[in-house]
XYZ file of N, CA and C in Angstrom:
609
model
N 97.296 103.018 123.851
C 97.745 104.443 124.021
C 96.884 105.420 123.250
N 96.381 106.576 123.672
C 95.470 107.566 123.064
C 96.370 108.264 121.862
N 95.534 108.817 120.944
C 96.355 109.423 119.880
C 97.207 110.624 120.397
N 96.529 111.471 121.212
C 97.283 112.569 121.927
C 98.559 112.063 122.597
N 98.317 111.180 123.603
C 99.647 110.698 124.201
C 100.498 110.372 123.217
N 100.266 109.433 122.360
C 101.189 109.019 121.549
C 101.904 110.052 120.862
N 101.372 111.189 120.436
C 101.905 112.133 119.785
C 102.785 112.949 120.711
N 102.531 113.060 122.046
C 103.239 113.768 123.069
C 104.592 112.940 123.291
N 104.457 111.739 123.353
C 105.564 110.772 123.461
C 106.626 110.899 122.421
N 106.050 110.996 121.074
C 106.907 111.191 119.893
C 107.678 112.604 119.892
N 106.930 113.704 120.233
C 107.429 114.847 120.607
C 108.518 115.068 121.443
N 108.284 114.270 122.540
C 109.499 114.075 123.549
C 110.802 113.452 122.839
N 110.540 112.463 121.995
C 111.755 111.947 121.233
C 112.483 112.911 120.557
N 111.648 113.781 119.765
C 112.393 114.991 118.895
C 113.020 115.963 120.002
N 112.417 116.173 121.060
C 113.166 116.962 122.063
C 114.595 116.439 122.459
N 114.639 115.340 122.785
C 115.952 114.738 122.890
C 116.764 114.639 121.638
N 116.361 114.552 120.440
C 117.046 114.469 119.275
C 117.704 115.817 118.781
N 116.904 116.925 119.173
C 117.005 118.277 118.573
C 117.461 119.167 119.663
N 118.683 119.455 119.989
C 119.012 120.215 121.092
C 118.531 121.850 120.811
N 118.255 122.213 119.691
C 118.043 123.677 119.280
C 116.607 123.618 118.879
N 115.860 122.295 119.056
C 114.428 122.542 119.038
C 113.994 121.888 117.528
N 112.651 121.928 117.337
C 111.977 121.241 116.311
C 110.830 122.111 115.718
N 110.384 121.737 114.501
C 109.195 122.286 114.133
C 108.390 121.089 113.375
N 107.081 120.947 113.609
C 106.217 119.843 113.231
C 104.943 120.415 112.505
N 104.799 120.054 111.341
C 103.594 120.297 110.667
C 102.979 119.090 110.031
N 101.840 118.518 110.719
C 101.241 117.173 110.359
C 100.024 117.421 109.410
N 99.990 116.611 108.433
C 98.947 116.514 107.414
C 98.532 117.965 106.945
N 99.478 118.497 106.175
C 99.391 119.884 105.485
C 98.516 119.655 104.465
N 97.235 120.604 104.456
C 96.309 120.587 103.502
C 96.040 122.050 103.209
N 96.002 122.408 101.859
C 95.599 123.725 101.549
C 96.614 124.610 102.295
N 97.973 124.367 102.338
C 98.853 125.023 102.877
C 98.862 125.210 104.449
N 97.955 124.410 105.098
C 97.652 124.657 106.506
C 97.884 123.215 107.235
N 98.710 123.018 108.320
C 98.742 121.849 108.744
C 97.679 121.381 109.849
N 97.210 120.314 109.993
C 96.338 119.922 110.866
C 96.668 120.102 112.236
N 98.004 119.797 112.480
C 98.619 119.758 113.803
C 99.941 120.612 113.718
N 100.303 121.715 114.350
C 101.447 122.337 114.292
C 102.052 122.679 115.624
N 103.339 122.214 115.817
C 104.174 122.455 117.083
C 105.459 122.828 116.670
N 106.069 123.830 117.646
C 107.442 124.362 117.293
C 108.140 124.519 118.620
N 109.232 124.075 118.778
C 110.165 124.280 120.043
C 111.358 124.867 119.767
N 111.488 125.645 118.566
C 112.653 126.492 118.204
C 112.652 127.741 119.081
N 113.892 128.333 119.262
C 113.794 129.422 120.085
C 112.815 130.606 119.781
N 112.194 130.960 120.751
C 111.056 132.031 120.594
C 111.324 133.370 119.779
N 112.585 133.652 119.883
C 112.966 134.850 119.017
C 112.975 134.499 117.628
N 113.409 133.309 117.290
C 113.402 132.921 115.779
C 112.090 132.711 115.267
N 111.167 131.989 116.112
C 109.798 131.655 115.692
C 109.085 133.143 115.492
N 109.256 134.051 116.383
C 108.721 135.166 116.190
C 109.020 136.039 114.874
N 110.291 136.099 114.635
C 111.094 136.688 113.546
C 110.434 135.887 112.150
N 110.459 134.590 112.275
C 109.983 133.739 111.124
C 108.535 133.977 110.750
N 107.730 134.019 111.825
C 106.315 134.240 111.533
C 105.981 135.715 111.255
N 106.581 136.848 111.713
C 106.334 138.064 111.386
C 106.758 138.296 109.999
N 107.762 137.558 109.383
C 108.224 137.863 108.127
C 107.529 136.798 107.091
N 106.703 135.918 107.558
C 105.951 135.078 106.696
C 106.898 134.241 105.955
N 107.859 133.738 106.549
C 109.135 132.864 106.019
C 108.648 131.556 105.360
N 107.371 131.269 106.085
C 107.006 129.894 105.555
C 106.476 129.928 103.912
N 106.516 131.016 103.306
C 106.180 131.215 101.970
C 107.482 131.299 101.273
N 108.445 131.336 101.961
C 109.867 131.595 101.244
C 110.960 130.534 101.664
N 110.600 129.777 102.723
C 111.617 128.828 103.289
C 111.793 127.674 102.446
N 113.247 127.451 101.964
C 113.481 126.278 101.099
C 113.204 125.007 101.616
N 113.278 124.957 103.124
C 112.936 123.565 103.760
C 111.562 123.184 103.479
N 110.668 124.257 103.459
C 109.297 123.926 103.258
C 109.028 123.522 101.911
N 109.560 124.164 100.908
C 109.459 124.010 99.437
C 110.089 122.482 99.346
N 111.137 122.218 99.824
C 111.734 120.809 99.739
C 110.709 119.859 100.246
N 110.222 120.023 101.456
C 109.459 119.088 102.019
C 108.005 118.774 101.368
N 107.618 119.938 100.760
C 106.312 119.728 99.918
C 106.530 118.990 98.604
N 107.774 119.324 98.003
C 108.040 118.766 96.667
C 108.749 117.346 96.767
N 109.270 116.851 97.930
C 110.006 115.650 97.993
C 109.648 114.870 99.273
N 109.570 113.614 99.163
C 109.136 112.681 100.320
C 110.440 112.057 100.714
N 110.989 112.185 101.851
C 112.298 111.868 102.246
C 112.741 112.484 103.436
N 114.117 112.257 103.675
C 114.726 112.743 104.913
C 116.122 113.272 104.398
N 116.477 114.518 104.892
C 117.908 115.055 104.496
C 118.323 116.108 105.316
N 119.550 116.348 105.282
C 120.055 117.470 105.968
C 119.915 118.670 105.452
N 119.742 119.765 106.129
C 119.621 121.275 105.626
C 120.671 121.594 104.496
N 121.889 121.160 104.836
C 123.063 121.392 104.050
C 123.051 120.697 102.772
N 122.252 119.729 102.540
C 122.134 118.959 101.426
C 121.005 119.378 100.340
N 120.231 120.316 100.872
C 119.056 120.744 100.015
C 119.610 121.896 99.030
N 119.431 121.537 97.549
C 119.973 122.298 96.560
C 119.185 123.635 96.194
N 118.018 123.822 96.896
C 117.072 124.960 96.502
C 117.730 126.171 96.944
N 117.529 127.318 96.125
C 118.002 128.657 96.256
C 117.274 129.125 97.563
N 117.912 130.022 98.051
C 117.344 130.845 99.323
C 117.572 132.337 99.193
N 116.799 132.865 98.168
C 117.024 134.533 97.900
C 116.745 135.248 99.053
N 115.932 134.819 100.148
C 115.632 135.612 101.201
C 116.490 135.297 102.393
N 117.399 134.605 102.261
C 118.370 134.277 103.312
C 117.768 133.741 104.490
N 116.796 132.753 104.240
C 116.157 132.387 105.556
C 117.024 131.531 106.401
N 117.881 130.544 105.801
C 118.711 129.590 106.456
C 119.969 130.514 107.282
N 120.341 131.593 106.575
C 121.396 132.356 107.135
C 120.815 133.084 108.528
N 119.618 133.453 108.311
C 118.922 134.300 109.390
C 118.702 133.163 110.651
N 118.205 131.976 110.162
C 118.184 130.971 111.162
C 119.481 130.603 111.963
N 120.467 130.621 111.348
C 121.850 130.410 111.806
C 122.126 131.418 112.863
N 121.586 132.803 112.546
C 121.737 133.896 113.511
C 121.089 133.657 114.904
N 120.181 132.651 114.802
C 119.406 132.420 115.998
C 119.993 131.060 116.701
N 121.093 130.568 116.196
C 121.735 129.364 116.751
C 121.373 128.054 115.999
N 120.497 128.295 115.029
C 119.981 126.979 114.374
C 121.111 126.795 113.137
N 122.285 126.314 113.465
C 123.307 126.177 112.419
C 123.358 124.907 111.606
N 122.737 123.846 112.272
C 122.706 122.566 111.445
C 121.320 122.147 111.679
N 120.743 121.287 110.769
C 119.488 120.739 110.802
C 119.218 119.633 109.856
N 118.029 119.183 109.904
C 117.523 118.155 109.055
C 116.104 118.274 108.951
N 115.499 117.901 107.756
C 114.009 117.720 107.559
C 113.740 116.508 107.010
N 112.319 116.119 107.414
C 111.774 114.742 107.086
C 110.482 115.076 106.534
N 110.055 114.582 105.460
C 108.694 114.640 104.801
C 108.210 113.459 104.624
N 106.832 113.255 104.822
C 106.132 111.850 104.620
C 104.745 112.189 104.306
N 104.133 111.165 103.512
C 102.729 111.186 103.114
C 102.396 111.844 101.767
N 101.120 111.607 101.500
C 100.877 112.110 100.050
C 100.827 113.584 99.896
N 101.042 114.186 98.622
C 101.027 115.581 98.468
C 99.924 116.323 98.976
N 98.711 115.549 98.959
C 97.501 116.071 99.498
C 97.429 116.230 101.023
N 98.301 115.624 101.663
C 98.243 115.589 103.244
C 99.639 115.231 103.728
N 100.566 116.100 103.415
C 102.030 115.847 103.721
C 102.211 116.157 105.158
N 103.244 115.574 105.753
C 103.643 115.805 107.070
C 105.203 116.351 106.894
N 105.655 117.404 107.466
C 106.938 117.852 107.446
C 107.347 118.091 108.817
N 108.527 117.513 109.316
C 109.362 117.779 110.499
C 110.689 118.227 110.258
N 111.021 119.244 110.984
C 112.370 119.927 110.928
C 113.013 119.777 112.323
N 114.470 119.572 112.442
C 115.071 119.575 113.643
C 116.318 120.264 113.481
N 116.878 120.849 114.763
C 118.153 121.449 114.581
C 119.029 121.384 115.733
N 120.352 121.750 115.590
C 121.325 121.740 116.597
C 122.227 122.909 116.121
N 123.154 123.428 117.233
C 124.134 124.468 116.902
C 125.507 123.999 116.596
N 125.803 122.676 117.152
C 127.190 122.315 117.194
C 127.654 121.547 116.011
N 126.839 120.640 115.305
C 127.401 119.672 114.383
C 126.355 119.297 113.454
N 126.536 118.543 112.417
C 125.534 117.862 111.492
C 125.016 116.640 112.377
N 123.776 116.296 111.919
C 122.964 115.059 112.544
C 123.775 113.909 111.883
N 124.000 112.766 112.734
C 124.505 111.577 112.172
C 123.503 110.800 111.376
N 123.829 109.741 110.705
C 123.055 108.905 109.923
C 122.036 108.215 110.905
N 122.489 107.855 112.025
C 121.663 107.231 112.940
C 120.512 108.167 113.369
N 120.836 109.422 113.694
C 119.838 110.352 114.109
C 118.922 110.701 112.882
N 119.366 110.746 111.714
C 118.575 111.016 110.667
C 117.494 109.771 110.578
N 117.976 108.447 110.704
C 116.965 107.384 110.778
C 115.925 107.494 111.789
N 116.437 108.079 113.015
C 115.428 108.493 114.093
C 114.348 109.318 113.720
N 114.850 110.407 113.070
C 113.920 111.482 112.466
C 112.961 111.011 111.541
N 113.490 110.243 110.678
C 112.590 109.544 109.537
C 111.509 108.683 110.277
N 111.858 107.854 111.168
C 110.837 107.086 111.832
C 109.829 107.798 112.817
N 110.237 108.856 113.501
C 109.356 109.643 114.194
C 108.450 110.515 113.295
N 108.901 110.825 112.299
C 108.061 111.487 111.214
C 106.971 110.763 110.708
N 107.310 109.592 110.430
C 106.273 108.383 109.945
C 105.253 108.114 110.886
N 105.700 107.925 112.183
C 104.824 107.650 113.170
C 103.941 108.814 113.592
N 104.438 110.098 113.576
C 103.675 111.305 113.860
C 102.584 111.296 112.881
N 102.994 111.206 111.585
C 101.927 111.203 110.521
C 100.818 110.253 110.549
N 101.244 109.015 110.932
C 100.110 107.863 111.202
C 99.253 108.271 112.504
N 99.980 108.709 113.628
C 99.124 108.957 114.813
C 98.099 110.207 114.570
N 98.467 111.139 113.720
C 97.716 112.408 113.696
C 96.660 112.229 112.344
N 96.639 110.989 111.877
C 95.933 110.740 110.730
C 94.280 111.081 111.046
N 93.666 112.141 110.288
C 92.336 112.408 110.617
C 91.306 111.210 110.232
N 90.187 111.072 110.845
C 89.288 110.051 110.410
C 88.893 110.265 109.061
N 88.355 109.154 108.421
C 87.474 109.401 107.108
C 86.391 110.313 107.198
N 86.024 111.081 106.114
C 85.146 112.105 106.031
C 83.805 111.663 106.724
N 83.113 112.550 107.479
C 81.846 112.301 107.803
C 80.870 112.139 106.824
N 79.668 111.570 106.879
C 78.632 111.697 105.956
C 77.917 113.091 105.896
N 77.285 113.441 104.992
C 76.540 114.559 104.996
C 75.509 114.710 106.150
N 74.924 113.720 106.463
C 73.874 113.561 107.435
C 74.561 113.807 108.870
N 75.786 113.116 109.034
C 76.429 113.432 110.320
C 76.813 114.730 110.494
N 77.433 115.308 109.489
C 77.864 116.718 109.483
C 76.686 117.675 109.922
N 75.573 117.508 109.233
C 74.370 118.196 109.393
C 73.907 118.272 110.940
N 74.016 117.099 111.338
C 73.466 116.814 112.712
C 74.484 117.420 113.670
N 75.826 117.307 113.577
C 76.863 117.984 114.461
C 76.766 119.469 114.272
N 76.493 119.962 113.164
C 76.352 121.444 112.798
C 75.338 122.033 113.588
N 74.043 121.340 113.621
C 72.875 121.728 114.306
C 73.392 122.045 115.967
N 73.965 120.981 116.372
C 74.348 121.071 117.828
C 75.440 122.265 118.076
N 76.352 122.232 117.026
C 77.342 123.487 117.159
C 76.753 124.781 116.997
N 75.606 124.866 116.442
C 74.844 126.119 116.314
C 73.891 126.333 117.445
N 73.856 125.417 118.518
C 73.158 125.580 119.734
C 71.670 124.994 119.659
N 71.302 124.271 118.659
C 69.995 123.725 118.635
C 69.886 122.445 119.571
N 68.767 122.328 120.215
C 68.500 121.194 121.075
C 68.242 120.069 120.160
N 68.128 118.862 120.802
C 67.970 117.645 119.900
C 66.575 117.932 119.037
N 65.546 118.034 119.718
C 64.081 118.178 119.224
C 63.995 119.238 118.226
N 64.752 120.455 118.347
C 64.626 121.580 117.403
C 65.363 121.037 116.117
N 66.684 120.467 116.341
C 67.363 120.033 115.199
C 66.793 118.977 114.428
N 66.198 118.026 115.137
C 65.382 116.899 114.423
C 64.383 117.756 113.436
N 63.666 118.532 114.007
C 62.399 119.078 113.179
C 63.063 119.922 112.074
N 64.156 120.613 112.343
C 64.892 121.417 111.160
C 65.341 120.390 110.222
N 65.764 119.243 110.429
C 66.241 118.262 109.437
C 65.193 117.389 108.736
N 63.954 117.652 109.496
C 62.791 116.788 109.044
C 62.932 115.378 109.267
N 63.543 115.075 110.451
C 63.624 113.669 110.788
C 63.202 113.444 112.283
N 63.015 112.240 112.889
C 62.636 112.102 114.210
C 63.839 112.385 115.183
N 63.356 112.677 116.530
C 64.592 112.848 117.414
C 65.414 111.680 117.653
N 64.969 110.583 117.602
C 65.619 109.323 117.743
C 66.538 109.099 116.489
N 66.193 109.574 115.371
C 66.997 109.522 114.156
C 68.256 110.454 114.246
N 67.750 111.581 114.795
C 68.948 112.626 114.884
C 69.917 112.284 115.975
N 69.477 111.591 117.177
C 70.393 111.030 117.956
C 71.260 110.004 117.417
N 70.797 109.180 116.663
C 71.547 108.052 115.957
C 72.556 108.632 115.057
N 72.290 109.828 114.340
C 73.215 110.441 113.617
C 74.382 111.003 114.270
N 74.123 111.591 115.563
C 75.174 112.158 116.364
C 75.918 111.109 116.916
N 75.154 109.949 117.311
C 76.235 108.926 117.912
C 76.954 108.282 116.810
N 76.601 107.948 115.654
C 77.470 107.525 114.620
C 78.661 108.507 114.143
N 78.273 109.717 114.256
C 79.381 110.691 114.127
C 80.360 110.792 115.338
N 79.926 110.419 116.440
C 80.813 110.262 117.755
C 81.676 109.085 117.535
N 81.102 108.034 117.209
C 81.892 106.809 116.997
C 83.005 106.967 115.937
N 82.643 107.488 114.808
C 83.557 107.629 113.739
C 84.672 108.515 114.209
N 84.545 109.605 114.862
C 85.396 110.613 115.364
C 86.293 110.030 116.595
N 85.739 108.904 117.218
C 86.324 108.335 118.490
C 86.341 109.442 119.508
N 85.083 110.055 119.623
C 84.785 111.030 120.542
C 83.873 110.461 121.776
N 84.127 110.816 122.966
C 83.421 110.238 123.930
C 82.029 111.266 124.241
N 81.867 112.295 123.939
C 80.830 113.108 123.952
C 80.482 113.756 122.539
N 79.357 114.344 122.658
C 78.897 115.139 121.323
C 79.793 116.414 121.284
N 80.067 117.137 122.496
C 80.911 118.308 122.335
C 82.281 117.998 121.881
N 82.839 116.787 122.264
C 84.161 116.359 121.892
C 84.010 116.015 120.335
N 82.952 115.511 119.951
C 82.847 115.241 118.339
C 82.738 116.493 117.495
N 82.192 117.466 118.150
C 82.046 118.833 117.467
C 83.519 119.460 117.371
N 84.139 119.393 118.550
C 85.485 119.905 118.468
C 86.549 119.273 117.634
N 86.385 117.864 117.534
C 87.304 117.027 116.734
C 87.003 117.309 115.181
N 85.740 117.413 114.870
C 85.320 117.756 113.573
C 85.803 119.083 113.118
N 85.856 120.120 113.891
C 86.111 121.238 113.626
C 87.767 121.319 113.262
N 88.402 120.548 114.351
C 89.938 120.433 114.220
C 90.261 119.798 112.796
N 89.543 118.751 112.426
C 89.769 118.024 111.180
C 89.136 118.738 109.985
N 88.644 119.931 110.160
C 88.131 120.749 109.173
C 86.860 120.052 108.387
N 86.088 119.300 109.158
C 84.946 118.601 108.597
C 83.615 119.425 108.748
N 83.678 120.275 109.740
C 82.627 121.403 109.926
C 82.924 122.729 109.311
């Protein structure tokens, strides 16, 4: 199963688990997730983003500071901006959050429902899905400087011969660098390798 198909299947599990939706931030680095998805009500997502609540959200602070799985009601952090109360105003009355991975590449998943707390069994499912999402979305190991230079030349619009001349190598050596980058990124084409490298912030 491909990485993207596996992630789609896991998100479908979250859909079934969370009647009021979910939010997923995978491999958060420098305050930005590599992959972000949300199925919370559009009105709440718009309100949340327009007020930059991610800078004030106790769920985010908990997820960054703690690796584990808990219900929203069990999080002891203060909420001076009333983020949770405002979320409840949009129907997100009950929820849970799960956090997994090293602090340098943390994944955080939140789920919600309007009618009741999540059961222990559902909490276990959330934990497992979070771990699997983190694993499936893991970016490849960093490219070498030579591979990055080769992909950057192509991204800038250079043809193989011109790029090879710019880097002071033969055209065959340039093609070998592109191919090795493509293999490491599990990309079928050079264009896909460039796209993936950008997604993984390697370019």
